[in-house]
């Protein structure tokens, strides 16, 4: 229920923002104030007479209702961040000011950015302590303040950042001992090259390698050499002091470098041991990856990866800094969002989500994933994808552009060698298939005629948009791919995936919906979609599933069955018994039946185009709305008999079923 409320709230909020503003003026003013108060080079040229959403470094949400991310890496910003400027970007999710010459304290008022997830301040000259305001950002997932001049303790309150996955404090002047950080989500951690002393807390030591700790004056304990014995390192820990990188500002302090040969030998031994350990670790991970597939999707991403939120830092010149070294692989394999701002989670969040199998199909398995923050999405895990990564990306980016109220939008995708994932919106009301065929007979509320018409029309509109605006063949129209909003408007889902699977997988994989010519050509077309849609209309009319064996005869499909019944002049027999209780709907049912039969013509050229189908269904409805009949319940002068249209007021429509 919670997720339904969240979804509804989202839609209401989104609609509100959409109607009221075309660009976020408050955010714009905040940014103008920021730029006017901070000295900077001429690389940032924001023109206040154009939309803030088109400015360099600024990204808005899909509806241009707020600034979603601000990325100004390496643009020559100098000096302190002016107070009460950036902190007014109340919806900001990503802030990157890395590689500038910012100095002074990290401002306290950043704590007002309650929704911020990624904060990149590295490679500047910030000094002073790490402000506690940073620990009051509940959604922060990546914090990078490396390579500044920060001092003081590493705050224990960092433990309050329960979503943190990456914490980069290296190359500062932090001192004192390391606090015991217990952040379950933490995957990347670095405090190298500071002034820390004392022993490494056990939890951190177990999780991270010596690379995360080296270059501190007096830090000791696993994985660094143990605390009382700095002269003879034990064999297991990594030989941290020996291979410190040349750029270390504290290199001079490691006078232990020149040592007897014995030490060198023991170091060599431990190196070999380390390599062996890594090899074993790698093998274990590899084994674990290939086992246990039926569980929630688990793309194995390397530690040190940066499946950064929605929008990685790709829009900028040198995005690597934000992510830390050695993450080229991760950069290539990250969750790619098709529209910024709708969702703000990353691959790690997705992998942590609780997942429930929604359905298994021939192209893969769908999961309902409930993220920790409460968002619910559908994750489709594809199997047997044959196309290359590039082709996959091109196809998905094309599909991501298709937007219509009757189409379930593709929100994100992920491609790695082992996993191909698609992320869609979750539709809480389920599929037409479940609504039409689920728990028949056992006291269910039958789907009434008005709603069936609504579903037919809205699904046709979605498909028409797909064909005409998107130029996309759906390729798998069936009742379980028609999803419903709570108001029973239909949304078409799972479109355009056939090109991913080569010809070994037949298009329209459910036999009952497959156009006859597709059996030979193995290729779905606009016209074969129309055929499948016709079968869907028949399903709405008859209440029979096309692939069900209860059509009287073995091996007969729904269109042939309807044709045979109609030919025998038993037209009334074809309709769903559940519809029999509604009055004065026969004419409409017959009209829709005619449209459906035109769609399922054996000859593709005889089928109407989907726009034509939309027009025909609309015309059926229009006859009534013009008479004010369908809306009668809203009009007190016409009585208030709710859903059932007034008796005897319908114009009889002529025309039999025979072509
Ligand atoms: C944007 O607006 C559309 C229609 O007004 C709405 O359906 C959608 O949910 C909105 N998206 C966001 C992120 O606000
Ligand atoms: C700002 O944009 C307006 C409208 O596009 C344009 O006329 C003007 O020249 C721009 N100003 C600058 C300084 O680029
Ligand atoms: C951190 O969390 C503790 C409880 O877990 C709470 O008492 C404290 O106020 C929090 N501090 C901040 C700065 O949010
Ligand atoms: C680092 O901090 C110490 C005090 O903890 C101070 O003595 C030292 O000068 C600082 N170093 C730099 C480079 O700021
Ligand atoms: C760590 O250094 C601080 C001064 O920076 C000192 O007060 C403290 O005693 C040291 N702790 C250990 C365990 O050496
Ligand atoms: C931590 O930062 C240092 C300095 O940038 C780098 O050499 C080291 O590889 C980093 N450690 C990890 C685990 O990434
Ligand atoms: C390290 O020193 C502490 C006391 O300073 C002692 O209790 C402990 O046994 C020593 N550990 C080793 C491995 O020598």
PDB file of C-alpha atoms in Angstrom, residues 316-489:
ATOM      1  CA  UNK A 316      31.829  16.277 -17.755  1.00  0.00           C
ATOM      2  CA  UNK A 317      35.324  16.408 -19.003  1.00  0.00           C
ATOM      3  CA  UNK A 318      37.209  14.069 -16.702  1.00  0.00           C
ATOM      4  CA  UNK A 319      34.724  11.998 -14.846  1.00  0.00           C
ATOM      5  CA  UNK A 320      37.234   9.538 -13.488  1.00  0.00           C
ATOM      6  CA  UNK A 321      38.099  11.702 -10.524  1.00  0.00           C
ATOM      7  CA  UNK A 322      34.663  11.361  -9.051  1.00  0.00           C
ATOM      8  CA  UNK A 323      34.906   7.673  -8.954  1.00  0.00           C
ATOM      9  CA  UNK A 324      38.370   6.962  -7.853  1.00  0.00           C
ATOM     10  CA  UNK A 325      41.073   5.116  -9.638  1.00  0.00           C
ATOM     11  CA  UNK A 326      40.709   1.879 -11.553  1.00  0.00           C
ATOM     12  CA  UNK A 327      37.010   1.996 -12.188  1.00  0.00           C
ATOM     13  CA  UNK A 328      37.073   2.096 -15.952  1.00  0.00           C
ATOM     14  CA  UNK A 329      35.328  -1.248 -15.932  1.00  0.00           C
ATOM     15  CA  UNK A 330      32.646  -0.018 -13.579  1.00  0.00           C
ATOM     16  CA  UNK A 331      32.200   3.104 -15.624  1.00  0.00           C
ATOM     17  CA  UNK A 332      31.484   0.942 -18.615  1.00  0.00           C
ATOM     18  CA  UNK A 333      29.115  -1.340 -16.719  1.00  0.00           C
ATOM     19  CA  UNK A 334      26.797   0.899 -14.881  1.00  0.00           C
ATOM     20  CA  UNK A 335      23.114   1.335 -14.655  1.00  0.00           C
ATOM     21  CA  UNK A 336      22.238   3.734 -17.447  1.00  0.00           C
ATOM     22  CA  UNK A 337      19.233   5.900 -16.737  1.00  0.00           C
ATOM     23  CA  UNK A 338      17.226   7.031 -19.721  1.00  0.00           C
ATOM     24  CA  UNK A 339      15.656  10.016 -18.046  1.00  0.00           C
ATOM     25  CA  UNK A 340      17.413  11.851 -15.310  1.00  0.00           C
ATOM     26  CA  UNK A 341      15.501  12.766 -12.229  1.00  0.00           C
ATOM     27  CA  UNK A 342      12.736  10.225 -12.162  1.00  0.00           C
ATOM     28  CA  UNK A 343      14.614   7.791 -10.014  1.00  0.00           C
ATOM     29  CA  UNK A 344      17.655   8.290  -7.942  1.00  0.00           C
ATOM     30  CA  UNK A 345      19.111   4.956  -7.062  1.00  0.00           C
ATOM     31  CA  UNK A 346      22.096   3.106  -8.327  1.00  0.00           C
ATOM     32  CA  UNK A 347      22.962  -0.441  -9.157  1.00  0.00           C
ATOM     33  CA  UNK A 348      23.995  -1.136  -5.602  1.00  0.00           C
ATOM     34  CA  UNK A 349      20.601  -0.008  -4.337  1.00  0.00           C
ATOM     35  CA  UNK A 350      18.949  -2.201  -6.894  1.00  0.00           C
ATOM     36  CA  UNK A 351      20.958  -5.205  -5.834  1.00  0.00           C
ATOM     37  CA  UNK A 352      20.044  -4.643  -2.219  1.00  0.00           C
ATOM     38  CA  UNK A 353      16.353  -4.316  -2.995  1.00  0.00           C
ATOM     39  CA  UNK A 354      13.980  -7.010  -1.916  1.00  0.00           C
ATOM     40  CA  UNK A 355      12.785  -8.758  -5.024  1.00  0.00           C
ATOM     41  CA  UNK A 356       9.811 -10.891  -5.843  1.00  0.00           C
ATOM     42  CA  UNK A 357       9.328 -12.818  -9.058  1.00  0.00           C
ATOM     43  CA  UNK A 358       6.482 -11.379 -11.104  1.00  0.00           C
ATOM     44  CA  UNK A 359       6.711 -13.695 -14.031  1.00  0.00           C
ATOM     45  CA  UNK A 360       8.978 -15.871 -16.094  1.00  0.00           C
ATOM     46  CA  UNK A 361       8.847 -15.526 -19.833  1.00  0.00           C
ATOM     47  CA  UNK A 362      10.895 -16.761 -22.734  1.00  0.00           C
ATOM     48  CA  UNK A 363      12.977 -13.581 -22.819  1.00  0.00           C
ATOM     49  CA  UNK A 364      13.707 -13.604 -19.119  1.00  0.00           C
ATOM     50  CA  UNK A 365      12.325 -13.142 -15.647  1.00  0.00           C
ATOM     51  CA  UNK A 366      10.632 -10.053 -14.242  1.00  0.00           C
ATOM     52  CA  UNK A 367      11.037  -9.022 -10.644  1.00  0.00           C
ATOM     53  CA  UNK A 368       9.272  -6.508  -8.512  1.00  0.00           C
ATOM     54  CA  UNK A 369      12.074  -4.754  -6.657  1.00  0.00           C
ATOM     55  CA  UNK A 370      11.349  -2.660  -3.588  1.00  0.00           C
ATOM     56  CA  UNK A 371      14.262  -0.370  -2.884  1.00  0.00           C
ATOM     57  CA  UNK A 372      15.247   0.633   0.609  1.00  0.00           C
ATOM     58  CA  UNK A 373      14.076   4.185   0.041  1.00  0.00           C
ATOM     59  CA  UNK A 374      10.619   2.796  -0.756  1.00  0.00           C
ATOM     60  CA  UNK A 375      10.596   3.100  -4.530  1.00  0.00           C
ATOM     61  CA  UNK A 376       9.235   0.103  -6.379  1.00  0.00           C
ATOM     62  CA  UNK A 377      10.379  -0.756  -9.871  1.00  0.00           C
ATOM     63  CA  UNK A 378      10.193  -3.735 -12.170  1.00  0.00           C
ATOM     64  CA  UNK A 379      13.494  -5.292 -13.142  1.00  0.00           C
ATOM     65  CA  UNK A 380      13.559  -7.535 -16.167  1.00  0.00           C
ATOM     66  CA  UNK A 381      16.476  -9.864 -16.375  1.00  0.00           C
ATOM     67  CA  UNK A 382      17.002 -10.822 -19.998  1.00  0.00           C
ATOM     68  CA  UNK A 383      18.454 -14.095 -21.131  1.00  0.00           C
ATOM     69  CA  UNK A 384      19.896 -15.183 -24.456  1.00  0.00           C
ATOM     70  CA  UNK A 385      20.666 -11.677 -25.640  1.00  0.00           C
ATOM     71  CA  UNK A 386      22.737 -12.000 -28.809  1.00  0.00           C
ATOM     72  CA  UNK A 387      23.518  -8.397 -29.689  1.00  0.00           C
ATOM     73  CA  UNK A 388      26.703  -6.569 -28.769  1.00  0.00           C
ATOM     74  CA  UNK A 389      26.827  -4.018 -26.021  1.00  0.00           C
ATOM     75  CA  UNK A 390      26.824  -1.167 -28.504  1.00  0.00           C
ATOM     76  CA  UNK A 391      23.770  -2.501 -30.330  1.00  0.00           C
ATOM     77  CA  UNK A 392      22.043  -3.064 -27.018  1.00  0.00           C
ATOM     78  CA  UNK A 393      22.688   0.503 -25.930  1.00  0.00           C
ATOM     79  CA  UNK A 394      21.478   1.951 -29.201  1.00  0.00           C
ATOM     80  CA  UNK A 395      18.297  -0.097 -29.051  1.00  0.00           C
ATOM     81  CA  UNK A 396      17.593   0.771 -25.417  1.00  0.00           C
ATOM     82  CA  UNK A 397      18.259   4.451 -25.898  1.00  0.00           C
ATOM     83  CA  UNK A 398      15.779   4.366 -28.768  1.00  0.00           C
ATOM     84  CA  UNK A 399      13.178   2.634 -26.610  1.00  0.00           C
ATOM     85  CA  UNK A 400      13.842   5.030 -23.750  1.00  0.00           C
ATOM     86  CA  UNK A 401      12.725   7.910 -25.911  1.00  0.00           C
ATOM     87  CA  UNK A 402       9.263   6.459 -26.399  1.00  0.00           C
ATOM     88  CA  UNK A 403       7.038   8.298 -23.956  1.00  0.00           C
ATOM     89  CA  UNK A 404       3.268   8.147 -23.802  1.00  0.00           C
ATOM     90  CA  UNK A 405       0.706   7.894 -21.063  1.00  0.00           C
ATOM     91  CA  UNK A 406      -0.311   4.481 -22.371  1.00  0.00           C
ATOM     92  CA  UNK A 407       3.173   3.066 -22.552  1.00  0.00           C
ATOM     93  CA  UNK A 408       5.143   1.734 -19.610  1.00  0.00           C
ATOM     94  CA  UNK A 409       8.380   3.692 -19.858  1.00  0.00           C
ATOM     95  CA  UNK A 410      11.739   1.979 -19.914  1.00  0.00           C
ATOM     96  CA  UNK A 411      13.680   3.831 -17.241  1.00  0.00           C
ATOM     97  CA  UNK A 412      17.121   2.293 -17.161  1.00  0.00           C
ATOM     98  CA  UNK A 413      19.222  -0.547 -18.412  1.00  0.00           C
ATOM     99  CA  UNK A 414      22.341  -2.397 -17.434  1.00  0.00           C
ATOM    100  CA  UNK A 415      24.596  -4.422 -19.691  1.00  0.00           C
ATOM    101  CA  UNK A 416      27.512  -6.500 -18.637  1.00  0.00           C
ATOM    102  CA  UNK A 417      28.847  -9.726 -19.981  1.00  0.00           C
ATOM    103  CA  UNK A 418      26.797 -11.752 -17.542  1.00  0.00           C
ATOM    104  CA  UNK A 419      23.744  -9.644 -16.925  1.00  0.00           C
ATOM    105  CA  UNK A 420      21.350  -7.617 -18.974  1.00  0.00           C
ATOM    106  CA  UNK A 421      18.764  -5.780 -16.918  1.00  0.00           C
ATOM    107  CA  UNK A 422      15.939  -3.452 -17.831  1.00  0.00           C
ATOM    108  CA  UNK A 423      14.172  -1.222 -15.308  1.00  0.00           C
ATOM    109  CA  UNK A 424      10.552  -0.233 -15.782  1.00  0.00           C
ATOM    110  CA  UNK A 425       7.972   1.580 -13.698  1.00  0.00           C
ATOM    111  CA  UNK A 426       5.946  -0.707 -11.476  1.00  0.00           C
ATOM    112  CA  UNK A 427       2.245  -0.763 -12.269  1.00  0.00           C
ATOM    113  CA  UNK A 428       0.431  -1.617  -9.063  1.00  0.00           C
ATOM    114  CA  UNK A 429      -2.846  -2.681 -10.655  1.00  0.00           C
ATOM    115  CA  UNK A 430      -1.297  -5.631 -12.464  1.00  0.00           C
ATOM    116  CA  UNK A 431      -1.896  -6.969 -15.943  1.00  0.00           C
ATOM    117  CA  UNK A 432      -4.978  -7.342 -18.063  1.00  0.00           C
ATOM    118  CA  UNK A 433      -4.361 -11.067 -18.110  1.00  0.00           C
ATOM    119  CA  UNK A 434      -4.658 -11.279 -14.337  1.00  0.00           C
ATOM    120  CA  UNK A 435      -7.702  -9.031 -14.284  1.00  0.00           C
ATOM    121  CA  UNK A 436      -9.520 -10.919 -17.006  1.00  0.00           C
ATOM    122  CA  UNK A 437      -8.643 -14.485 -16.144  1.00  0.00           C
ATOM    123  CA  UNK A 438      -7.617 -14.367 -12.509  1.00  0.00           C
ATOM    124  CA  UNK A 439      -9.813 -16.199  -9.993  1.00  0.00           C
ATOM    125  CA  UNK A 440     -12.770 -16.584 -12.335  1.00  0.00           C
ATOM    126  CA  UNK A 441     -16.006 -17.563 -10.725  1.00  0.00           C
ATOM    127  CA  UNK A 442     -14.888 -17.294  -7.122  1.00  0.00           C
ATOM    128  CA  UNK A 443     -16.762 -14.165  -6.179  1.00  0.00           C
ATOM    129  CA  UNK A 444     -14.610 -11.818  -8.215  1.00  0.00           C
ATOM    130  CA  UNK A 445     -15.870  -8.526  -9.578  1.00  0.00           C
ATOM    131  CA  UNK A 446     -16.326  -9.004 -13.274  1.00  0.00           C
ATOM    132  CA  UNK A 447     -14.591  -6.523 -15.550  1.00  0.00           C
ATOM    133  CA  UNK A 448     -17.465  -4.443 -16.850  1.00  0.00           C
ATOM    134  CA  UNK A 449     -17.942  -3.309 -20.405  1.00  0.00           C
ATOM    135  CA  UNK A 450     -17.046   0.340 -19.945  1.00  0.00           C
ATOM    136  CA  UNK A 451     -13.735  -0.641 -18.476  1.00  0.00           C
ATOM    137  CA  UNK A 452     -13.081  -3.155 -21.230  1.00  0.00           C
ATOM    138  CA  UNK A 453     -13.692  -0.411 -23.781  1.00  0.00           C
ATOM    139  CA  UNK A 454     -11.407   1.910 -21.874  1.00  0.00           C
ATOM    140  CA  UNK A 455      -8.673  -0.703 -21.831  1.00  0.00           C
ATOM    141  CA  UNK A 456      -9.120  -1.435 -25.538  1.00  0.00           C
ATOM    142  CA  UNK A 457      -8.905   2.220 -26.479  1.00  0.00           C
ATOM    143  CA  UNK A 458      -6.034   3.163 -24.218  1.00  0.00           C
ATOM    144  CA  UNK A 459      -3.991   0.126 -25.240  1.00  0.00           C
ATOM    145  CA  UNK A 460      -4.634   0.952 -28.901  1.00  0.00           C
ATOM    146  CA  UNK A 461      -3.464   4.503 -28.305  1.00  0.00           C
ATOM    147  CA  UNK A 462      -0.283   3.297 -26.625  1.00  0.00           C
ATOM    148  CA  UNK A 463       0.445   0.921 -29.479  1.00  0.00           C
ATOM    149  CA  UNK A 464      -0.312   3.625 -32.036  1.00  0.00           C
ATOM    150  CA  UNK A 465       2.168   5.945 -30.376  1.00  0.00           C
ATOM    151  CA  UNK A 466       4.746   3.171 -30.420  1.00  0.00           C
ATOM    152  CA  UNK A 467       4.211   2.555 -34.130  1.00  0.00           C
ATOM    153  CA  UNK A 468       3.816   6.085 -35.364  1.00  0.00           C
ATOM    154  CA  UNK A 469       5.910   8.292 -33.108  1.00  0.00           C
ATOM    155  CA  UNK A 470       8.386   5.685 -31.925  1.00  0.00           C
ATOM    156  CA  UNK A 471       8.616   3.683 -35.154  1.00  0.00           C
ATOM    157  CA  UNK A 472       8.931   0.647 -32.922  1.00  0.00           C
ATOM    158  CA  UNK A 473       7.371  -2.746 -33.574  1.00  0.00           C
ATOM    159  CA  UNK A 474       6.104  -4.083 -30.275  1.00  0.00           C
ATOM    160  CA  UNK A 475       6.590  -7.718 -31.188  1.00  0.00           C
ATOM    161  CA  UNK A 476       4.978  -9.253 -28.128  1.00  0.00           C
ATOM    162  CA  UNK A 477       1.436  -7.959 -27.657  1.00  0.00           C
ATOM    163  CA  UNK A 478      -0.444 -10.139 -25.210  1.00  0.00           C
ATOM    164  CA  UNK A 479      -2.719  -9.632 -22.245  1.00  0.00           C
ATOM    165  CA  UNK A 480       0.077 -10.069 -19.710  1.00  0.00           C
ATOM    166  CA  UNK A 481       1.967  -7.216 -21.382  1.00  0.00           C
ATOM    167  CA  UNK A 482      -0.968  -4.854 -21.050  1.00  0.00           C
ATOM    168  CA  UNK A 483      -0.556  -3.338 -17.606  1.00  0.00           C
ATOM    169  CA  UNK A 484      -3.136  -1.259 -15.829  1.00  0.00           C
ATOM    170  CA  UNK A 485      -3.113   1.939 -13.893  1.00  0.00           C
ATOM    171  CA  UNK A 486      -5.355   2.151 -10.875  1.00  0.00           C
ATOM    172  CA  UNK A 487      -7.975   3.936 -12.988  1.00  0.00           C
ATOM    173  CA  UNK A 488      -7.805   0.990 -15.437  1.00  0.00           C
ATOM    174  CA  UNK A 489      -6.114   2.963 -18.179  1.00  0.00           C
TER     175      UNK A 489
END
